[in-house]
Amino acid sequence: MRELNCKLLILGAGPGGYVCAIRAGQLGIDTVVVDRAPPGGTCLNVGCIPSKALIHAAEEFHRITALSEQPEMGISAGGARLDLAQTRRWSEGIVSRLTGGVAALLRKAKVRLVTGEARLRDGKTAVVDTPEGPVMIRAEVLVIATGSEPVELSALPFGGPVISSTGALALETLPESLAVVGGGYIGLELGTAFAKLGSRVTVVEAADCILPQYDADLTRPVTARLAELDVRVRTGVRAGGLSPEGALRIAGDDGAEEIEAEKILVTIGRRPRSEAAGIAELQLDRQGPFIRIDERCRTSMRGVYAIGDVTGEPMLAHRAMAQGEMVAELIAGERRVWDHRAIPAVCFTDPEIVTVGLSPEQAQADGTEAITGLFPFAANGRAMTAGREDGFIRVTARADTQEILGIQAVGAGVSELAAGFALALESGSLIGDLTGTIHAHPTRGEALHEACLRALGRALHI
């Protein structure tokens, strides 16, 4: 058996793992990263990137078809056709460019990439089954970055017409009808995309509302848009199995019914791969299915770190990246602490949702006296000229010091404002810092300026 020795061994080449590896290489740490898939993990290969490619293609297709029905701008169009197989090939080309780019960055940082299935023998040793045969890797430090995978319903196992998000992104023909089980961000992002492409979509959610992790003010514009797209939403109902004819069985307080659907997309959440690669045998402290970590991403076992989805919510690629960068610097001897106050979360529905920090309700629950300002895009010139006035930006700050505690937004394209929101919290900005910042006109970002002014009772444009 071939053997490798290194300072740092990383299990998983997803966003957390590859960023940790690149930063470690930059710091001169002898690093090996192991993954069975091309570098980039779920996010790059079968998650964030291909899903956003599909969402963009769906929006472009829908925009053309909508112009033929609503030519208010004086533009008419018609004859749009969809070739979903070509859309998939275009998306795969983007993924290939990005995975190739990550691999090149790993090489530049002198990181050794081993492709194969890893199995830990202990916190210092792993055996990897590679196409060339088994390889034993011995390391001084281990980073677990094995990510997560879709949760399967026992009554609706994946296979045949029942698909996961990965399966949905691999479709080459458009289903005439699609039932989405789970009204969270993954289900609504993909369900909305397929509705824009022309599928009849029904969303089934067990909770009393879609996107239950967000407050009603943020989800209301999304609900209205789903209705405009003829997406049927059923809340407060649970999905069962399939009928003999292949229909989806659901049941709620109003009784049971069957939903006819060519494909059934199950998106009820993701679970950490904390049982993979022999991780469960390491005797690590756990919090449910997740590996418990401290403020430096250290586990209960000396010399073993864990980052990303395997450590719990929020399961976000940029959270994993930030953790990976920090851990590499800690291993190099630098002083770092993980500060999770300013992690932006983005829901790429239509309209998009961005949250960072505390909502007004959360601030109140913490016992903080707060002030809030909300500015609607209906009063924003750029939103009007773009034909999308739905949504708003909302700011929450301490009443005494006016330190910003949270910023939320819902609207078309607001994902691009997320970094600015996070910067305001990370830098400890006061409302006066934002009201004193000149915002370019006409832009959607002006709504942040106006929301801050409104929190102070000084709104200019409403």
PDB file of N, CA and C in Angstrom, residues 166-224:
ATOM      1  N   THR A 166     -30.474  17.063  -6.576  1.00  0.00           N
ATOM      2  CA  THR A 166     -29.458  16.630  -7.546  1.00  0.00           C
ATOM      3  C   THR A 166     -30.118  16.054  -8.791  1.00  0.00           C
ATOM      4  N   GLY A 167     -31.145  15.237  -8.587  1.00  0.00           N
ATOM      5  CA  GLY A 167     -31.866  14.660  -9.711  1.00  0.00           C
ATOM      6  C   GLY A 167     -32.592  15.702 -10.532  1.00  0.00           C
ATOM      7  N   ALA A 168     -33.138  16.716  -9.873  1.00  0.00           N
ATOM      8  CA  ALA A 168     -33.849  17.779 -10.589  1.00  0.00           C
ATOM      9  C   ALA A 168     -32.911  18.537 -11.514  1.00  0.00           C
ATOM     10  N   LEU A 169     -31.683  18.756 -11.054  1.00  0.00           N
ATOM     11  CA  LEU A 169     -30.714  19.499 -11.863  1.00  0.00           C
ATOM     12  C   LEU A 169     -30.147  18.656 -13.005  1.00  0.00           C
ATOM     13  N   ALA A 170     -30.394  17.348 -12.968  1.00  0.00           N
ATOM     14  CA  ALA A 170     -29.892  16.463 -14.012  1.00  0.00           C
ATOM     15  C   ALA A 170     -30.936  16.180 -15.093  1.00  0.00           C
ATOM     16  N   LEU A 171     -32.156  16.703 -14.939  1.00  0.00           N
ATOM     17  CA  LEU A 171     -33.202  16.445 -15.919  1.00  0.00           C
ATOM     18  C   LEU A 171     -32.843  17.041 -17.275  1.00  0.00           C
ATOM     19  N   GLU A 172     -33.136  16.314 -18.330  1.00  0.00           N
ATOM     20  CA  GLU A 172     -32.876  16.795 -19.687  1.00  0.00           C
ATOM     21  C   GLU A 172     -34.153  17.059 -20.458  1.00  0.00           C
ATOM     22  N   THR A 173     -35.293  16.671 -19.885  1.00  0.00           N
ATOM     23  CA  THR A 173     -36.584  17.012 -20.470  1.00  0.00           C
ATOM     24  C   THR A 173     -37.442  17.627 -19.381  1.00  0.00           C
ATOM     25  N   LEU A 174     -38.255  18.588 -19.765  1.00  0.00           N
ATOM     26  CA  LEU A 174     -39.062  19.322 -18.797  1.00  0.00           C
ATOM     27  C   LEU A 174     -40.281  18.496 -18.409  1.00  0.00           C
ATOM     28  N   PRO A 175     -40.471  18.237 -17.107  1.00  0.00           N
ATOM     29  CA  PRO A 175     -41.684  17.525 -16.692  1.00  0.00           C
ATOM     30  C   PRO A 175     -42.913  18.405 -16.876  1.00  0.00           C
ATOM     31  N   GLU A 176     -43.996  17.823 -17.383  1.00  0.00           N
ATOM     32  CA  GLU A 176     -45.219  18.610 -17.539  1.00  0.00           C
ATOM     33  C   GLU A 176     -45.749  19.060 -16.185  1.00  0.00           C
ATOM     34  N   SER A 177     -45.573  18.213 -15.173  1.00  0.00           N
ATOM     35  CA  SER A 177     -46.048  18.541 -13.838  1.00  0.00           C
ATOM     36  C   SER A 177     -44.997  18.132 -12.818  1.00  0.00           C
ATOM     37  N   LEU A 178     -44.889  18.923 -11.749  1.00  0.00           N
ATOM     38  CA  LEU A 178     -43.884  18.689 -10.723  1.00  0.00           C
ATOM     39  C   LEU A 178     -44.506  18.966  -9.361  1.00  0.00           C
ATOM     40  N   ALA A 179     -44.396  18.010  -8.461  1.00  0.00           N
ATOM     41  CA  ALA A 179     -44.800  18.205  -7.072  1.00  0.00           C
ATOM     42  C   ALA A 179     -43.545  18.377  -6.235  1.00  0.00           C
ATOM     43  N   VAL A 180     -43.485  19.442  -5.466  1.00  0.00           N
ATOM     44  CA  VAL A 180     -42.333  19.733  -4.621  1.00  0.00           C
ATOM     45  C   VAL A 180     -42.728  19.481  -3.175  1.00  0.00           C
ATOM     46  N   VAL A 181     -42.078  18.529  -2.551  1.00  0.00           N
ATOM     47  CA  VAL A 181     -42.350  18.208  -1.147  1.00  0.00           C
ATOM     48  C   VAL A 181     -41.333  18.959  -0.295  1.00  0.00           C
ATOM     49  N   GLY A 182     -41.781  20.008   0.361  1.00  0.00           N
ATOM     50  CA  GLY A 182     -40.902  20.848   1.166  1.00  0.00           C
ATOM     51  C   GLY A 182     -40.884  22.261   0.636  1.00  0.00           C
ATOM     52  N   GLY A 183     -41.429  23.188   1.421  1.00  0.00           N
ATOM     53  CA  GLY A 183     -41.513  24.578   1.000  1.00  0.00           C
ATOM     54  C   GLY A 183     -40.418  25.437   1.579  1.00  0.00           C
ATOM     55  N   GLY A 184     -39.214  24.858   1.762  1.00  0.00           N
ATOM     56  CA  GLY A 184     -38.061  25.630   2.187  1.00  0.00           C
ATOM     57  C   GLY A 184     -37.382  26.269   0.988  1.00  0.00           C
ATOM     58  N   TYR A 185     -36.175  26.794   1.219  1.00  0.00           N
ATOM     59  CA  TYR A 185     -35.542  27.565   0.148  1.00  0.00           C
ATOM     60  C   TYR A 185     -35.160  26.700  -1.056  1.00  0.00           C
ATOM     61  N   ILE A 186     -34.702  25.456  -0.843  1.00  0.00           N
ATOM     62  CA  ILE A 186     -34.307  24.626  -1.984  1.00  0.00           C
ATOM     63  C   ILE A 186     -35.520  24.282  -2.837  1.00  0.00           C
ATOM     64  N   GLY A 187     -36.598  23.857  -2.195  1.00  0.00           N
ATOM     65  CA  GLY A 187     -37.800  23.486  -2.927  1.00  0.00           C
ATOM     66  C   GLY A 187     -38.395  24.646  -3.690  1.00  0.00           C
ATOM     67  N   LEU A 188     -38.429  25.835  -3.071  1.00  0.00           N
ATOM     68  CA  LEU A 188     -39.023  26.985  -3.742  1.00  0.00           C
ATOM     69  C   LEU A 188     -38.128  27.544  -4.835  1.00  0.00           C
ATOM     70  N   GLU A 189     -36.810  27.511  -4.629  1.00  0.00           N
ATOM     71  CA  GLU A 189     -35.915  27.961  -5.696  1.00  0.00           C
ATOM     72  C   GLU A 189     -36.111  27.120  -6.947  1.00  0.00           C
ATOM     73  N   LEU A 190     -36.067  25.793  -6.780  1.00  0.00           N
ATOM     74  CA  LEU A 190     -36.189  24.913  -7.945  1.00  0.00           C
ATOM     75  C   LEU A 190     -37.626  24.877  -8.475  1.00  0.00           C
ATOM     76  N   GLY A 191     -38.607  24.869  -7.570  1.00  0.00           N
ATOM     77  CA  GLY A 191     -40.001  24.863  -8.005  1.00  0.00           C
ATOM     78  C   GLY A 191     -40.336  26.091  -8.826  1.00  0.00           C
ATOM     79  N   THR A 192     -39.861  27.255  -8.395  1.00  0.00           N
ATOM     80  CA  THR A 192     -40.098  28.489  -9.148  1.00  0.00           C
ATOM     81  C   THR A 192     -39.441  28.432 -10.520  1.00  0.00           C
ATOM     82  N   ALA A 193     -38.223  27.898 -10.572  1.00  0.00           N
ATOM     83  CA  ALA A 193     -37.522  27.792 -11.853  1.00  0.00           C
ATOM     84  C   ALA A 193     -38.304  26.916 -12.830  1.00  0.00           C
ATOM     85  N   PHE A 194     -38.764  25.765 -12.374  1.00  0.00           N
ATOM     86  CA  PHE A 194     -39.497  24.873 -13.275  1.00  0.00           C
ATOM     87  C   PHE A 194     -40.845  25.473 -13.670  1.00  0.00           C
ATOM     88  N   ALA A 195     -41.465  26.236 -12.786  1.00  0.00           N
ATOM     89  CA  ALA A 195     -42.712  26.909 -13.154  1.00  0.00           C
ATOM     90  C   ALA A 195     -42.465  27.914 -14.265  1.00  0.00           C
ATOM     91  N   LYS A 196     -41.354  28.645 -14.197  1.00  0.00           N
ATOM     92  CA  LYS A 196     -41.026  29.623 -15.241  1.00  0.00           C
ATOM     93  C   LYS A 196     -40.700  28.947 -16.562  1.00  0.00           C
ATOM     94  N   LEU A 197     -40.174  27.713 -16.479  1.00  0.00           N
ATOM     95  CA  LEU A 197     -39.865  26.974 -17.699  1.00  0.00           C
ATOM     96  C   LEU A 197     -41.112  26.358 -18.323  1.00  0.00           C
ATOM     97  N   GLY A 198     -42.202  26.270 -17.540  1.00  0.00           N
ATOM     98  CA  GLY A 198     -43.453  25.777 -18.107  1.00  0.00           C
ATOM     99  C   GLY A 198     -44.079  24.588 -17.419  1.00  0.00           C
ATOM    100  N   SER A 199     -43.477  24.068 -16.367  1.00  0.00           N
ATOM    101  CA  SER A 199     -44.082  22.953 -15.632  1.00  0.00           C
ATOM    102  C   SER A 199     -45.242  23.444 -14.764  1.00  0.00           C
ATOM    103  N   ARG A 200     -46.243  22.583 -14.569  1.00  0.00           N
ATOM    104  CA  ARG A 200     -47.292  22.851 -13.575  1.00  0.00           C
ATOM    105  C   ARG A 200     -46.750  22.403 -12.218  1.00  0.00           C
ATOM    106  N   VAL A 201     -46.590  23.336 -11.316  1.00  0.00           N
ATOM    107  CA  VAL A 201     -45.900  23.049 -10.057  1.00  0.00           C
ATOM    108  C   VAL A 201     -46.856  23.156  -8.879  1.00  0.00           C
ATOM    109  N   THR A 202     -46.776  22.162  -7.997  1.00  0.00           N
ATOM    110  CA  THR A 202     -47.490  22.176  -6.721  1.00  0.00           C
ATOM    111  C   THR A 202     -46.478  22.016  -5.604  1.00  0.00           C
ATOM    112  N   VAL A 203     -46.531  22.900  -4.618  1.00  0.00           N
ATOM    113  CA  VAL A 203     -45.631  22.848  -3.470  1.00  0.00           C
ATOM    114  C   VAL A 203     -46.408  22.354  -2.259  1.00  0.00           C
ATOM    115  N   VAL A 204     -45.845  21.360  -1.566  1.00  0.00           N
ATOM    116  CA  VAL A 204     -46.467  20.775  -0.380  1.00  0.00           C
ATOM    117  C   VAL A 204     -45.556  21.032   0.816  1.00  0.00           C
ATOM    118  N   GLU A 205     -46.076  21.695   1.839  1.00  0.00           N
ATOM    119  CA  GLU A 205     -45.288  22.039   3.025  1.00  0.00           C
ATOM    120  C   GLU A 205     -46.048  21.638   4.285  1.00  0.00           C
ATOM    121  N   ALA A 206     -45.351  20.945   5.206  1.00  0.00           N
ATOM    122  CA  ALA A 206     -45.996  20.480   6.429  1.00  0.00           C
ATOM    123  C   ALA A 206     -46.300  21.615   7.391  1.00  0.00           C
ATOM    124  N   ALA A 207     -45.465  22.665   7.404  1.00  0.00           N
ATOM    125  CA  ALA A 207     -45.702  23.809   8.285  1.00  0.00           C
ATOM    126  C   ALA A 207     -46.895  24.623   7.768  1.00  0.00           C
ATOM    127  N   ASP A 208     -47.284  25.601   8.565  1.00  0.00           N
ATOM    128  CA  ASP A 208     -48.434  26.427   8.199  1.00  0.00           C
ATOM    129  C   ASP A 208     -48.104  27.482   7.154  1.00  0.00           C
ATOM    130  N   CYS A 209     -46.818  27.611   6.800  1.00  0.00           N
ATOM    131  CA  CYS A 209     -46.428  28.613   5.813  1.00  0.00           C
ATOM    132  C   CYS A 209     -45.183  28.136   5.083  1.00  0.00           C
ATOM    133  N   ILE A 210     -44.951  28.699   3.910  1.00  0.00           N
ATOM    134  CA  ILE A 210     -43.709  28.411   3.206  1.00  0.00           C
ATOM    135  C   ILE A 210     -42.564  29.160   3.872  1.00  0.00           C
ATOM    136  N   LEU A 211     -41.347  28.729   3.616  1.00  0.00           N
ATOM    137  CA  LEU A 211     -40.157  29.362   4.181  1.00  0.00           C
ATOM    138  C   LEU A 211     -40.349  29.663   5.666  1.00  0.00           C
ATOM    139  N   PRO A 212     -40.643  28.648   6.480  1.00  0.00           N
ATOM    140  CA  PRO A 212     -40.977  28.888   7.896  1.00  0.00           C
ATOM    141  C   PRO A 212     -39.850  29.508   8.706  1.00  0.00           C
ATOM    142  N   GLN A 213     -38.606  29.494   8.188  1.00  0.00           N
ATOM    143  CA  GLN A 213     -37.504  30.108   8.936  1.00  0.00           C
ATOM    144  C   GLN A 213     -37.492  31.624   8.807  1.00  0.00           C
ATOM    145  N   TYR A 214     -38.323  32.186   7.929  1.00  0.00           N
ATOM    146  CA  TYR A 214     -38.387  33.632   7.735  1.00  0.00           C
ATOM    147  C   TYR A 214     -39.707  34.174   8.278  1.00  0.00           C
ATOM    148  N   ASP A 215     -39.704  35.479   8.621  1.00  0.00           N
ATOM    149  CA  ASP A 215     -40.943  36.070   9.126  1.00  0.00           C
ATOM    150  C   ASP A 215     -41.895  36.370   7.976  1.00  0.00           C
ATOM    151  N   ALA A 216     -43.157  36.591   8.338  1.00  0.00           N
ATOM    152  CA  ALA A 216     -44.225  36.716   7.343  1.00  0.00           C
ATOM    153  C   ALA A 216     -44.014  37.905   6.414  1.00  0.00           C
ATOM    154  N   ASP A 217     -43.436  39.005   6.920  1.00  0.00           N
ATOM    155  CA  ASP A 217     -43.214  40.171   6.060  1.00  0.00           C
ATOM    156  C   ASP A 217     -42.291  39.836   4.895  1.00  0.00           C
ATOM    157  N   LEU A 218     -41.276  39.002   5.168  1.00  0.00           N
ATOM    158  CA  LEU A 218     -40.323  38.640   4.122  1.00  0.00           C
ATOM    159  C   LEU A 218     -40.905  37.649   3.127  1.00  0.00           C
ATOM    160  N   THR A 219     -41.758  36.762   3.590  1.00  0.00           N
ATOM    161  CA  THR A 219     -42.275  35.711   2.696  1.00  0.00           C
ATOM    162  C   THR A 219     -43.508  36.140   1.907  1.00  0.00           C
ATOM    163  N   ARG A 220     -44.168  37.202   2.359  1.00  0.00           N
ATOM    164  CA  ARG A 220     -45.404  37.625   1.683  1.00  0.00           C
ATOM    165  C   ARG A 220     -45.183  37.945   0.205  1.00  0.00           C
ATOM    166  N   PRO A 221     -44.147  38.701  -0.183  1.00  0.00           N
ATOM    167  CA  PRO A 221     -43.931  38.948  -1.618  1.00  0.00           C
ATOM    168  C   PRO A 221     -43.632  37.667  -2.406  1.00  0.00           C
ATOM    169  N   VAL A 222     -42.965  36.692  -1.763  1.00  0.00           N
ATOM    170  CA  VAL A 222     -42.678  35.431  -2.436  1.00  0.00           C
ATOM    171  C   VAL A 222     -43.978  34.672  -2.685  1.00  0.00           C
ATOM    172  N   THR A 223     -44.844  34.648  -1.693  1.00  0.00           N
ATOM    173  CA  THR A 223     -46.139  33.973  -1.843  1.00  0.00           C
ATOM    174  C   THR A 223     -46.946  34.601  -2.967  1.00  0.00           C
ATOM    175  N   ALA A 224     -46.951  35.927  -3.028  1.00  0.00           N
ATOM    176  CA  ALA A 224     -47.691  36.618  -4.086  1.00  0.00           C
ATOM    177  C   ALA A 224     -47.129  36.288  -5.466  1.00  0.00           C
TER     178      ALA A 224
END
